Amino acid sequence: MYKVTVEPVSFLYNVGYIVQLSVQQDFIFSRLCREHYSKQVCEDCWEPQVAAEMRWVQAAAVRRVMWMSVITGLVSVVSSQLLGAALDKYSRKVVILVPFMGSLVLSLVCAVVAAVPSLTLNFLYLGAVLNGFTGGFVVFKSSVSSFVVSGVGNEELTRRLAVVEATVFLGSAMGPLALAILNHYITSRHDYLFLSSEGVFVVAILYIIFILPDSTVVPDGKTTSTTISVEVPVSSQRRRVWVPSLVRDFGSAISVTFRKRAAGTRLAIVLLIVADFFIAVVYAAEFDLLYLYMQTKLEFTLDQYSDYLAIKNTVNGVSLLLVLPGLRRAFNLNDITLGFLGGVSRIFAFIVLAFNSSHYWVYVVPFVDIFGQYLFVVLRSIISSLVNHDEQGRALTVMQSMAQVSLLLGSLMFDMVYPVFLAAHRPGLTFLVAASCMTIATTILGYIHWHLNKMNTQGELQPLLQ
């Protein structure tokens, strides 16, 4: 029987995250426009006569969003190594709680800057730093994934991760819907909208503290679960050892993940992380640029963009919850094949997005990308099956940290090329670059498929192909 544990946490985090991210982009765009141009120019932002001014605002907004992502990412890559070690040694419940605190602080900083016009947008970078110290999205994803896979057999990994990932996208679908309702019927003030995302994070924090059972790894590598949090050590000797232990564990995530293993296993792990690196690069095109792109090319408002995100994330969530297990049962597809299917789906989705110029046909993109999110699930399922139970937290943290580095590079790359393509009146070329990155990742997945089949014939990696 399936037991609900961390799924509500994942759902609530993504509701708040999507509201926060969407409002943040719209707020930065609006503030920059008001600071440099008249109210009339900002209200007529889609009119041809102000196109040059809006291109400048777009480019400036992209740079702001990019540097916030870079700052959070760089800080979180460092802090996540400490928290990743804690996943395998201390309380997973406590580690899950940490990134929610960072999101809470970021929303509060954004709300204050939005409420006080005299405060410069540079204060948003402070929120990005504080969010990064708590691990940000890196620690959220790795801690939730580690919680789910703990104590689960290899044959159940993909199913459990698929359910949790489905809550990620269903939460991401609910976020835009909630934002549209707030914007239409309650308030359109950015400071109040930021506070609404804070409310979601507070509910999630209360659930984690009072309802979520704890999950810890005991010395023999197995996982135990209890509804009581791990007690804080009280002896003076324990207090002296705990902090230096974390410092020693700072680099243990990398050394454990890439340690010498059975023939072919370490190569498979390396290739999986490399493939995930290229997959994560393209998310920057969606997170940082998609709203600005659709606003420019298709004249989308924030509400229309919210509707698009709601449809896209609902399709992804339903696909993970229902279509993926159906494909496994009907065609006996292994994890690598599902990942390959996801790569092809993403490639075609980006191509359609690049060439589409219709306000209505853009809603076809989520259905073209219906299999695209299988990539995240199967990569983490496979890498979790390749390492010991007491190594899963660190291995997943390394994978997510590399994905975060990839997101940073992707932000730098796409946020630099987008203004160039925009100036050339070809902003859609940005998504052809994304499709090229996905082609590389899918090619690597194809090689992994061949490699694992070869190992399977030698009896080495049979659990991977369940």
XYZ file of C-alpha atoms in Angstrom, residues 158-350:
193
model
C 10.979 4.783 -10.472
C 7.361 4.507 -9.330
C 7.980 6.332 -6.056
C 10.056 9.064 -7.677
C 7.450 9.456 -10.441
C 4.695 10.066 -7.883
C 6.752 12.668 -6.029
C 7.819 14.350 -9.279
C 4.147 14.413 -10.306
C 3.393 16.444 -7.164
C 6.159 18.839 -8.249
C 4.337 19.577 -11.501
C 0.848 19.510 -10.041
C 2.069 22.042 -7.493
C 3.609 24.026 -10.330
C 0.215 23.916 -12.065
C -1.648 25.045 -8.962
C 0.767 27.957 -8.459
C -0.218 29.809 -11.660
C -3.905 29.131 -11.026
C -3.611 30.521 -7.514
C -1.682 33.510 -8.860
C -4.347 34.203 -11.505
C -7.098 34.074 -8.866
C -5.165 36.388 -6.550
C -4.366 38.771 -9.387
C -7.961 38.924 -10.657
C -10.085 38.874 -7.532
C -7.938 39.916 -4.570
C -4.918 42.079 -5.420
C -2.393 42.760 -8.143
C 0.114 44.405 -5.793
C 3.445 42.648 -5.985
C 4.163 42.907 -2.254
C 0.903 41.149 -1.347
C 1.522 38.478 -3.975
C 4.958 37.796 -2.477
C 3.346 37.474 0.942
C 0.897 34.934 -0.461
C 3.824 32.708 -1.458
C 5.131 33.128 2.100
C 1.833 31.781 3.406
C 2.240 28.627 1.324
C 5.773 28.081 2.651
C 4.538 28.514 6.243
C 1.893 25.800 5.757
C 4.571 23.468 4.368
C 6.885 24.175 7.317
C 4.108 23.342 9.787
C 3.422 20.071 7.944
C 7.117 19.129 8.076
C 7.419 19.884 11.790
C 4.224 18.284 13.057
C 3.167 15.621 10.517
C 6.047 14.416 8.333
C 7.695 11.273 9.769
C 11.447 11.372 10.113
C 13.810 9.198 8.096
C 17.376 8.543 9.166
C 20.140 6.187 8.114
C 21.535 3.880 10.772
C 25.116 2.566 10.725
C 24.354 -0.643 8.801
C 23.167 1.410 5.831
C 19.471 0.656 6.263
C 16.810 3.287 6.769
C 14.612 3.787 9.777
C 11.495 5.894 9.972
C 9.840 7.467 12.991
C 7.375 10.242 13.632
C 9.719 11.731 16.250
C 12.497 14.041 15.162
C 16.099 13.071 15.790
C 17.173 14.372 19.205
C 19.839 17.037 19.344
C 22.967 15.647 21.082
C 23.412 17.143 24.539
C 26.708 15.803 25.799
C 29.653 18.164 25.624
C 31.703 15.553 23.777
C 29.003 15.130 21.141
C 28.767 18.897 20.677
C 32.506 19.124 20.112
C 32.463 16.410 17.459
C 29.329 17.307 15.458
C 30.471 20.521 13.723
C 33.999 19.286 12.787
C 32.340 16.140 11.452
C 30.281 18.225 9.018
C 33.420 20.062 7.947
C 35.186 16.756 7.255
C 32.140 15.572 5.303
C 32.181 18.629 3.024
C 33.909 16.752 0.195
C 32.608 13.308 1.066
C 29.625 13.553 -1.291
C 31.896 13.679 -4.349
C 34.330 11.023 -3.124
C 31.522 8.616 -2.192
C 29.635 9.126 -5.448
C 32.676 8.539 -7.657
C 34.432 5.886 -5.584
C 35.698 2.705 -7.244
C 32.833 0.312 -7.944
C 32.054 -2.861 -9.857
C 33.019 -2.983 -13.539
C 30.996 -0.493 -15.547
C 29.093 0.954 -12.586
C 31.221 4.052 -12.030
C 31.196 4.848 -15.756
C 27.395 4.571 -15.753
C 27.195 7.015 -12.820
C 29.498 9.508 -14.553
C 27.508 9.325 -17.791
C 24.215 9.752 -15.942
C 25.485 12.932 -14.271
C 26.862 14.263 -17.565
C 23.521 13.608 -19.280
C 21.715 15.326 -16.416
C 24.092 18.278 -16.788
C 23.005 18.873 -20.403
C 19.368 18.275 -19.518
C 19.493 20.884 -16.754
C 21.127 23.486 -19.030
C 17.893 23.964 -20.948
C 15.786 24.586 -17.850
C 17.380 28.034 -17.680
C 15.678 28.860 -20.986
C 12.329 28.080 -19.353
C 12.900 29.468 -15.858
C 14.615 32.713 -16.851
C 13.303 33.541 -20.305
C 10.023 31.863 -21.185
C 7.775 34.533 -19.662
C 9.776 37.364 -21.217
C 9.867 35.532 -24.581
C 6.117 34.912 -24.634
C 5.481 38.470 -23.497
C 7.548 39.829 -26.388
C 6.675 37.488 -29.236
C 3.105 36.478 -28.365
C 2.060 39.501 -26.254
C 1.216 37.299 -23.268
C 0.103 38.940 -20.048
C 1.065 37.523 -16.648
C -2.381 35.921 -16.366
C -2.090 34.253 -19.781
C 1.380 33.012 -18.956
C -0.013 31.616 -15.684
C -2.679 29.754 -17.676
C 0.003 28.306 -19.953
C 2.089 27.133 -16.989
C -0.976 25.593 -15.366
C -1.729 23.552 -18.501
C 1.912 22.544 -18.996
C 2.455 21.421 -15.417
C -0.888 19.611 -15.229
C 0.015 17.640 -18.353
C 3.427 16.804 -16.886
C 1.949 15.763 -13.539
C -0.733 13.529 -15.044
C 1.844 12.013 -17.389
C 4.110 11.069 -14.485
C 1.262 9.762 -12.359
C -0.652 7.777 -14.981
C 1.102 7.562 -18.348
C 4.548 6.502 -17.123
C 3.363 3.481 -15.088
C 0.995 2.616 -17.933
C 3.864 2.549 -20.433
C 5.926 0.370 -18.123
C 3.116 -2.145 -17.729
C 1.973 -2.163 -21.359
C 5.362 -2.237 -23.115
C 7.730 -3.335 -20.327
C 9.901 -0.244 -20.927
C 13.068 0.094 -18.874
C 14.289 3.308 -17.300
C 16.757 4.212 -20.055
C 14.114 3.836 -22.757
C 11.754 6.104 -20.833
C 14.528 8.678 -20.495
C 15.280 8.476 -24.214
C 11.573 9.003 -24.959
C 11.647 12.044 -22.691
C 14.667 13.488 -24.520
C 13.017 13.212 -27.932
C 9.835 14.753 -26.537
C 11.767 17.743 -25.184
C 13.634 18.291 -28.455
C 10.432 18.530 -30.480
C 8.775 20.751 -27.849
C 11.593 23.302 -28.060
